[in-house]
mmCIF file of C-alpha atoms in Angstrom:
data_model
loop_
_atom_site.group_PDB
_atom_site.id
_atom_site.type_symbol
_atom_site.label_atom_id
_atom_site.label_comp_id
_atom_site.label_asym_id
_atom_site.label_seq_id
_atom_site.Cartn_x
_atom_site.Cartn_y
_atom_site.Cartn_z
ATOM 1 C CA MET J 1 56.462 85.491 54.599
ATOM 2 C CA LEU J 2 55.135 81.972 54.088
ATOM 3 C CA GLN J 3 55.471 79.565 56.973
ATOM 4 C CA LYS J 4 57.950 76.829 56.140
ATOM 5 C CA PHE J 5 57.652 73.218 57.231
ATOM 6 C CA ASP J 6 60.072 72.023 59.849
ATOM 7 C CA ARG J 7 62.365 69.528 58.118
ATOM 8 C CA SER J 8 62.671 67.532 61.316
ATOM 9 C CA SER J 9 58.963 66.697 60.993
ATOM 10 C CA LEU J 10 59.837 64.471 58.028
ATOM 11 C CA LYS J 11 61.052 61.742 60.386
ATOM 12 C CA SER J 12 57.625 61.208 61.918
ATOM 13 C CA LEU J 13 55.562 61.199 58.716
ATOM 14 C CA GLU J 14 53.946 57.974 57.580
ATOM 15 C CA PRO J 15 53.876 57.351 53.790
ATOM 16 C CA LYS J 16 50.342 58.735 53.206
ATOM 17 C CA ASP J 17 51.171 61.778 55.324
ATOM 18 C CA LEU J 18 54.391 62.391 53.393
ATOM 19 C CA VAL J 19 52.456 62.505 50.110
ATOM 20 C CA LEU J 20 50.032 65.051 51.597
ATOM 21 C CA ALA J 21 52.866 67.056 53.198
ATOM 22 C CA ARG J 22 54.680 67.285 49.850
ATOM 23 C CA CYS J 23 51.464 68.541 48.275
ATOM 24 C CA GLU J 24 51.116 71.171 50.985
ATOM 25 C CA ALA J 25 54.770 72.148 50.565
ATOM 26 C CA PHE J 26 54.185 72.748 46.845
ATOM 27 C CA ARG J 27 51.123 74.851 47.741
ATOM 28 C CA ARG J 28 53.279 76.957 50.047
ATOM 29 C CA ASN J 29 56.208 77.101 47.616
ATOM 30 C CA ASP J 30 58.333 75.400 50.263
ATOM 31 C CA PHE J 31 60.701 73.856 47.757
ATOM 32 C CA GLU J 32 63.329 73.116 50.388
ATOM 33 C CA PHE J 33 60.894 70.733 52.112
ATOM 34 C CA VAL J 34 60.121 69.115 48.762
ATOM 35 C CA PHE J 35 63.834 68.636 48.067
ATOM 36 C CA PHE J 36 64.597 67.072 51.450
ATOM 37 C CA SER J 37 61.584 64.744 51.172
ATOM 38 C CA TYR J 38 63.291 62.895 48.295
ATOM 39 C CA HIS J 39 65.060 59.586 48.860
ATOM 40 C CA ALA J 40 68.822 59.726 48.268
ATOM 41 C CA ASP J 41 68.430 57.303 45.326
ATOM 42 C CA ALA J 42 65.556 59.213 43.698
ATOM 43 C CA PRO J 43 66.048 59.751 39.954
ATOM 44 C CA PHE J 44 65.020 63.395 40.534
ATOM 45 C CA LEU J 45 68.252 64.028 42.427
ATOM 46 C CA GLN J 46 70.286 63.176 39.345
ATOM 47 C CA ALA J 47 68.935 66.380 37.797
ATOM 48 C CA PHE J 48 69.091 68.399 41.022
ATOM 49 C CA PRO J 49 71.738 67.046 43.411
ATOM 50 C CA ASP J 50 71.987 70.393 45.231
ATOM 51 C CA CYS J 51 69.108 71.881 47.220
ATOM 52 C CA ARG J 52 70.041 75.473 46.389
ATOM 53 C CA ASP J 53 69.986 74.754 42.661
ATOM 54 C CA TYR J 54 66.568 73.110 42.909
ATOM 55 C CA VAL J 55 65.094 75.899 45.046
ATOM 56 C CA GLN J 56 66.384 78.518 42.615
ATOM 57 C CA TYR J 57 64.940 76.595 39.653
ATOM 58 C CA ALA J 58 61.621 76.015 41.420
ATOM 59 C CA GLU J 59 61.250 79.654 42.472
ATOM 60 C CA GLN J 60 61.850 80.763 38.884
ATOM 61 C CA THR J 61 59.831 78.049 37.139
ATOM 62 C CA LEU J 62 57.290 76.412 39.430
ATOM 63 C CA GLN J 63 56.272 79.143 41.845
ATOM 64 C CA ASP J 64 52.864 80.461 40.819
ATOM 65 C CA ALA J 65 52.926 78.312 37.646
ATOM 66 C CA PHE J 66 50.156 76.034 38.929
ATOM 67 C CA THR J 67 47.683 75.668 41.761
ATOM 68 C CA ILE J 68 46.976 72.400 43.524
ATOM 69 C CA ASN J 69 43.216 72.305 43.998
ATOM 70 C CA ALA J 70 43.044 68.863 45.605
ATOM 71 C CA CYS J 71 45.161 65.943 46.695
ATOM 72 C CA ARG J 72 43.405 62.868 48.018
ATOM 73 C CA VAL J 73 44.985 59.561 48.987
ATOM 74 C CA ALA J 74 43.039 56.565 47.703
ATOM 75 C CA ARG J 75 45.078 53.696 49.121
ATOM 76 C CA ALA J 76 48.512 52.479 50.139
ATOM 77 C CA ARG J 77 50.264 49.144 50.157
ATOM 78 C CA GLN J 78 53.505 47.827 51.554
ATOM 79 C CA VAL J 79 55.530 46.109 48.822
ATOM 80 C CA ALA J 80 58.659 45.429 50.897
ATOM 81 C CA ALA J 81 59.783 45.986 54.484
ATOM 82 C CA ASP J 82 61.191 49.371 53.503
ATOM 83 C CA GLU J 83 58.938 50.319 50.574
ATOM 84 C CA VAL J 84 55.349 51.545 50.330
ATOM 85 C CA GLN J 85 53.302 52.615 47.328
ATOM 86 C CA VAL J 86 50.658 55.310 47.719
ATOM 87 C CA LEU J 87 47.945 55.805 45.101
ATOM 88 C CA PHE J 88 46.401 59.275 45.123
ATOM 89 C CA MET J 89 44.404 61.735 43.050
ATOM 90 C CA MET J 90 45.821 65.138 42.216
ATOM 91 C CA GLU J 91 43.901 68.063 40.743
ATOM 92 C CA ILE J 92 46.064 70.877 39.393
ATOM 93 C CA GLU J 93 45.121 74.085 37.635
ATOM 94 C CA CYS J 94 47.651 75.454 35.176
ATOM 95 C CA GLU J 95 46.999 78.420 32.871
ATOM 96 C CA GLY J 96 43.244 78.071 33.336
ATOM 97 C CA THR J 97 43.177 74.344 32.564
ATOM 98 C CA VAL J 98 42.318 71.806 35.250
ATOM 99 C CA GLN J 99 44.178 68.512 35.101
ATOM 100 C CA LYS J 100 43.128 65.537 37.202
ATOM 101 C CA THR J 101 45.509 62.621 37.513
ATOM 102 C CA MET J 102 45.897 59.439 39.486
ATOM 103 C CA GLU J 103 49.425 59.148 40.766
ATOM 104 C CA LEU J 104 51.460 56.365 42.282
ATOM 105 C CA ALA J 105 54.201 57.376 44.690
ATOM 106 C CA CYS J 106 56.962 54.960 45.619
ATOM 107 C CA LEU J 107 58.294 55.747 49.089
ATOM 108 C CA LYS J 108 61.271 54.146 50.775
ATOM 109 C CA ARG J 109 62.151 54.052 54.457
ATOM 110 C CA THR J 110 65.451 55.552 55.579
ATOM 111 C CA GLU J 111 66.993 56.157 59.003
ATOM 112 C CA GLU J 112 65.478 59.645 58.768
ATOM 113 C CA GLY J 113 61.976 58.359 57.961
ATOM 114 C CA TRP J 114 60.053 57.752 54.747
ATOM 115 C CA ARG J 115 61.230 59.485 51.579
ATOM 116 C CA TYR J 116 59.763 59.904 48.099
ATOM 117 C CA HIS J 117 61.653 57.838 45.540
ATOM 118 C CA SER J 118 59.692 57.989 42.287
ATOM 119 C CA GLY J 119 56.228 58.073 40.828
ATOM 120 C CA ALA J 120 53.935 57.518 37.896
ATOM 121 C CA LYS J 121 50.715 59.142 36.784
ATOM 122 C CA ARG J 122 47.738 58.659 34.496
ATOM 123 C CA PRO J 123 44.835 60.912 33.533
ATOM 124 C CA LEU J 124 41.920 60.403 35.932
ATOM 125 C CA GLU J 125 39.514 60.281 32.983
ATOM 126 C CA GLU J 126 40.878 56.827 32.108
ATOM 127 C CA PHE J 127 39.072 55.411 35.149
ATOM 128 C CA SER J 128 35.305 54.951 35.320
ATOM 129 C CA CYS J 129 35.016 54.330 39.060
ATOM 130 C CA PRO J 130 35.541 56.357 42.241
ATOM 131 C CA ILE J 131 39.218 56.816 43.097
ATOM 132 C CA GLU J 132 38.852 54.630 46.195
ATOM 133 C CA ASP J 133 37.918 51.705 43.918
ATOM 134 C CA ILE J 134 40.977 51.991 41.672
ATOM 135 C CA ALA J 135 43.264 49.040 42.358
ATOM 136 C CA PHE J 136 47.028 49.172 41.989
ATOM 137 C CA GLU J 137 46.811 46.573 39.230
ATOM 138 C CA ASP J 138 44.262 48.711 37.332
ATOM 139 C CA PHE J 139 46.513 51.743 37.660
ATOM 140 C CA LEU J 140 49.602 49.922 36.402
ATOM 141 C CA ASP J 141 47.817 48.253 33.472
ATOM 142 C CA SER J 142 48.199 51.087 30.977
ATOM 143 C CA LYS J 143 50.324 52.305 28.106
ATOM 144 C CA SER J 144 49.638 55.907 29.114
ATOM 145 C CA LEU J 145 51.697 55.765 32.319
ATOM 146 C CA VAL J 146 54.125 58.642 32.748
ATOM 147 C CA PHE J 147 57.004 57.815 35.103
ATOM 148 C CA PHE J 148 58.963 60.443 37.016
#
């Protein structure tokens, strides 16, 4: 059986660490951790307000559907006292095709720690510099942004 993350560990995670922990949870098919890492106001929870429903969906649809080859945080910035944005690169393999994206995660602080609110992504190929040199403004200046 796969080792599951301890949900109580969410409280101590800083924003960058939460992004990496969510990635690791997807790798381990720990969909319960993923669910509880969402902010209560996350648009995602409109589709899946119940953890059991999401876990059932994820086990049927997401489990073994893709492999996360890499997840690397490029930078983070505080945009409000209770909000941080994290820019990171994600490499996923799905049905033999490798997809590399830059993603922007919006995280909000709660009494229980930081939680994932929403995100956006763009194909990595749209950038001609190392991921560490991609500025937030460069990331957001695009018509190809996909919000989720």
